[in-house]
Structure formats: structure tokens, C-alpha cells
Amino acid sequence: MNRHTSVATSLVSRRVPLEPLEAEAALTPEARKSALRVQINTFVEQHLADPNLSPQTIADAHHISLRHLQQLLAEDDTSPAAWIRHRRLERCRLDLANPRRNARPIQAIAERWGFTNPTHFSRLFRAVYEKPPRDYRNLPPKACANRQQPCAE
């Protein structure tokens, strides 16, 4: 974590009691950008289950343009939609690998993380993890132990 990111994260997490304009002036442009990224990351993680979460809703919630959001994420070689999809798939993958969730239907896990179309979810999951969700769920624990397959941490 660089100096600007840690300052920005510190200010965001402590909720420094400065007036908004004072706080804005106290940060460098790089620190402001880092603080915004922290806020956006937190917002997305908190709203992954909402099927209406979209790049536009993220931008609106942070009072920035969609283009600005796209530029922020382009720095990480991703787009807002791809990032949302990746985070949702990862949450589904973790739930599928969790033995305590074996009784929960795969469709319910997908819906829990914002996927409303089971066919679309299954295709995306297979494309990323090279196995359909059902097969992934049924992987033996040894497949995870030797890290040949991506498994829950």
C-alpha cells in the first residue's frame, strides 16, 4: 500500500471530523482517488447481492460520471461490469466450495449474489472456473488441498 492509499484509507476509515471542503483540500489528488476507490470497493462488496447493481448505480452513488468510474477501473485493466461479475462469481465459488452450504441449491447461491438467470450464471461460471457449478461443488477436498483447482480459502 503506498503512502497516498494509506492516508486516504486512514481518513476514510476514521471519518476525520473535517468539513467536507477542508478534508478535500487536505488530500492530494492521488489520495482523493485512492479514497474514492476504497469507498467504491466497499459499496460494491456491500451491494453484490443486489441484481440491480450496475456501473451506473455505482457511479450515481458516488456522485461521479460513468466515464470517471470506467477510467478508475481501467487503471486495473478491468471495466465496472467485468469487476462486478468477477466479484459475484468469486462469492458464488466460495459458497459452492463451502460444505456448510451443500444443502443450498446452486440456483439459490447464484441468486444470493445477484445472478438472476441460472443458464447465464452456469455459462459464466464454467467459462471462468472450467467446470460447471455442480461439478465444482462436488470436487473432492484433495483437489483443493493440492491447489490444482481454485478452492475456497
Short mmCIF file of C-alpha atoms in Angstrom, two decimals:
data_model
loop_
_atom_site.label_atom_id
_atom_site.label_comp_id
_atom_site.label_asym_id
_atom_site.label_seq_id
_atom_site.Cartn_x
_atom_site.Cartn_y
_atom_site.Cartn_z
CA MET A 1 0.00 0.00 0.00
CA ASN A 2 1.54 3.31 -0.97
CA ARG A 3 1.62 6.42 1.21
CA HIS A 4 -1.33 8.08 -0.55
CA THR A 5 -3.50 4.99 -0.28
CA SER A 6 -2.78 4.54 3.42
CA VAL A 7 -3.53 8.22 4.15
CA ALA A 8 -6.74 8.02 2.14
CA THR A 9 -7.77 4.74 3.75
CA SER A 10 -6.97 6.15 7.17
CA LEU A 11 -9.07 9.26 6.57
CA VAL A 12 -11.98 7.26 5.18
CA SER A 13 -11.93 4.65 7.93
CA ARG A 14 -11.53 7.16 10.79
CA ARG A 15 -14.09 9.57 9.42
CA VAL A 16 -11.90 12.55 10.22
CA PRO A 17 -14.07 15.32 11.67
CA LEU A 18 -13.23 17.89 9.00
CA GLU A 19 -15.70 19.83 6.97
CA PRO A 20 -16.01 18.27 3.50
CA LEU A 21 -14.18 21.11 1.78
CA GLU A 22 -11.39 21.06 4.39
CA ALA A 23 -10.99 17.31 4.04
CA GLU A 24 -10.93 17.59 0.26
CA ALA A 25 -8.25 20.27 0.41
CA ALA A 26 -6.18 18.20 2.86
CA LEU A 27 -5.76 15.36 0.37
CA THR A 28 -3.57 15.21 -2.69
CA PRO A 29 -5.31 14.27 -5.95
CA GLU A 30 -3.79 10.79 -5.72
CA ALA A 31 -5.03 10.37 -2.15
CA ARG A 32 -8.53 11.55 -3.17
CA LYS A 33 -8.54 8.97 -5.95
CA SER A 34 -7.42 6.26 -3.53
CA ALA A 35 -10.10 7.25 -1.03
CA LEU A 36 -12.73 7.09 -3.77
CA ARG A 37 -11.52 3.62 -4.78
CA VAL A 38 -11.84 2.43 -1.17
CA GLN A 39 -15.38 3.81 -0.99
CA ILE A 40 -16.32 2.22 -4.32
CA ASN A 41 -14.85 -1.16 -3.32
CA THR A 42 -16.77 -1.09 -0.06
CA PHE A 43 -20.00 -0.09 -1.80
CA VAL A 44 -19.72 -2.88 -4.38
CA GLU A 45 -18.96 -5.55 -1.76
CA GLN A 46 -21.97 -4.40 0.28
CA HIS A 47 -24.30 -4.46 -2.75
CA LEU A 48 -23.16 -7.54 -4.69
CA ALA A 49 -26.37 -9.36 -3.83
CA ASP A 50 -28.47 -6.64 -5.44
CA PRO A 51 -29.26 -7.78 -9.01
CA ASN A 52 -29.73 -4.11 -9.94
CA LEU A 53 -26.14 -3.23 -9.07
CA SER A 54 -24.66 -1.76 -12.23
CA PRO A 55 -21.84 0.55 -13.24
CA GLN A 56 -24.36 3.40 -13.37
CA THR A 57 -25.68 2.75 -9.85
CA ILE A 58 -22.10 2.73 -8.55
CA ALA A 59 -21.30 5.99 -10.32
CA ASP A 60 -24.54 7.59 -9.10
CA ALA A 61 -23.92 6.52 -5.51
CA HIS A 62 -20.52 8.20 -5.57
CA HIS A 63 -21.60 11.31 -7.47
CA ILE A 64 -19.20 10.65 -10.34
CA SER A 65 -19.77 10.10 -14.02
CA LEU A 66 -19.87 6.65 -15.51
CA ARG A 67 -16.83 7.66 -17.57
CA HIS A 68 -14.88 8.56 -14.42
CA LEU A 69 -15.74 5.16 -12.90
CA GLN A 70 -14.60 3.46 -16.10
CA GLN A 71 -11.32 5.38 -16.00
CA LEU A 72 -10.70 4.44 -12.38
CA LEU A 73 -11.14 0.75 -13.09
CA ALA A 74 -9.24 0.91 -16.37
CA GLU A 75 -6.16 1.51 -14.23
CA ASP A 76 -6.62 -2.10 -13.07
CA ASP A 77 -7.29 -3.32 -16.63
CA THR A 78 -10.96 -4.02 -16.00
CA SER A 79 -14.35 -2.48 -16.61
CA PRO A 80 -17.02 -1.84 -13.98
CA ALA A 81 -19.29 -4.60 -15.33
CA ALA A 82 -16.44 -7.13 -15.51
CA TRP A 83 -15.40 -6.27 -11.98
CA ILE A 84 -18.93 -6.75 -10.61
CA ARG A 85 -19.23 -10.06 -12.47
CA HIS A 86 -15.84 -11.24 -11.17
CA ARG A 87 -16.71 -10.42 -7.54
CA ARG A 88 -20.11 -12.14 -7.82
CA LEU A 89 -18.59 -15.25 -9.38
CA GLU A 90 -15.95 -15.39 -6.68
CA ARG A 91 -18.60 -15.18 -3.96
CA CYS A 92 -20.54 -17.98 -5.65
CA ARG A 93 -17.37 -20.06 -5.94
CA LEU A 94 -16.66 -19.65 -2.23
CA ASP A 95 -20.24 -20.65 -1.34
CA LEU A 96 -20.09 -23.70 -3.62
CA ALA A 97 -16.83 -24.83 -2.02
CA ASN A 98 -18.23 -24.37 1.49
CA PRO A 99 -19.51 -27.74 2.81
CA ARG A 100 -21.92 -25.92 5.14
CA ARG A 101 -23.79 -24.66 2.08
CA ASN A 102 -24.14 -28.04 0.33
CA ALA A 103 -27.85 -28.21 1.12
CA ARG A 104 -28.48 -24.87 -0.57
CA PRO A 105 -29.44 -25.21 -4.25
CA ILE A 106 -26.95 -23.83 -6.75
CA GLN A 107 -29.65 -21.57 -8.17
CA ALA A 108 -30.19 -20.08 -4.70
CA ILE A 109 -26.46 -19.40 -4.33
CA ALA A 110 -26.39 -17.70 -7.72
CA GLU A 111 -29.45 -15.60 -6.85
CA ARG A 112 -27.93 -14.71 -3.48
CA TRP A 113 -25.08 -13.00 -5.33
CA GLY A 114 -27.16 -11.18 -7.92
CA PHE A 115 -27.38 -13.68 -10.79
CA THR A 116 -31.00 -13.86 -11.88
CA ASN A 117 -30.60 -16.20 -14.87
CA PRO A 118 -29.38 -19.71 -13.96
CA THR A 119 -28.24 -20.53 -17.51
CA HIS A 120 -26.23 -17.34 -17.75
CA PHE A 121 -24.68 -18.00 -14.34
CA SER A 122 -23.74 -21.57 -15.25
CA ARG A 123 -22.11 -20.48 -18.52
CA LEU A 124 -20.13 -17.71 -16.84
CA PHE A 125 -19.04 -20.00 -14.02
CA ARG A 126 -17.90 -22.70 -16.44
CA ALA A 127 -16.00 -20.16 -18.57
CA VAL A 128 -14.08 -18.85 -15.56
CA TYR A 129 -13.56 -22.00 -13.47
CA GLU A 130 -13.54 -24.58 -16.28
CA LYS A 131 -16.23 -26.67 -14.57
CA PRO A 132 -19.98 -26.32 -14.22
CA PRO A 133 -21.09 -25.21 -10.75
CA ARG A 134 -22.40 -28.67 -9.83
CA ASP A 135 -19.09 -30.34 -10.69
CA TYR A 136 -17.18 -27.65 -8.83
CA ARG A 137 -19.30 -28.18 -5.75
CA ASN A 138 -18.60 -31.91 -5.89
CA LEU A 139 -14.81 -31.62 -6.14
CA PRO A 140 -13.14 -33.82 -3.53
CA PRO A 141 -11.28 -31.98 -0.76
CA LYS A 142 -7.95 -33.34 -2.10
CA ALA A 143 -8.46 -31.39 -5.34
CA CYS A 144 -8.38 -28.26 -3.24
CA ALA A 145 -5.54 -29.39 -1.00
CA ASN A 146 -3.04 -29.63 -3.84
CA ARG A 147 -4.28 -26.38 -5.43
CA GLN A 148 -4.92 -27.95 -8.81
CA GLN A 149 -8.37 -26.40 -8.68
CA PRO A 150 -9.29 -22.96 -7.34
CA CYS A 151 -10.92 -23.63 -3.99
CA ALA A 152 -12.22 -21.70 -1.02
CA GLU A 153 -9.55 -20.09 1.09
#
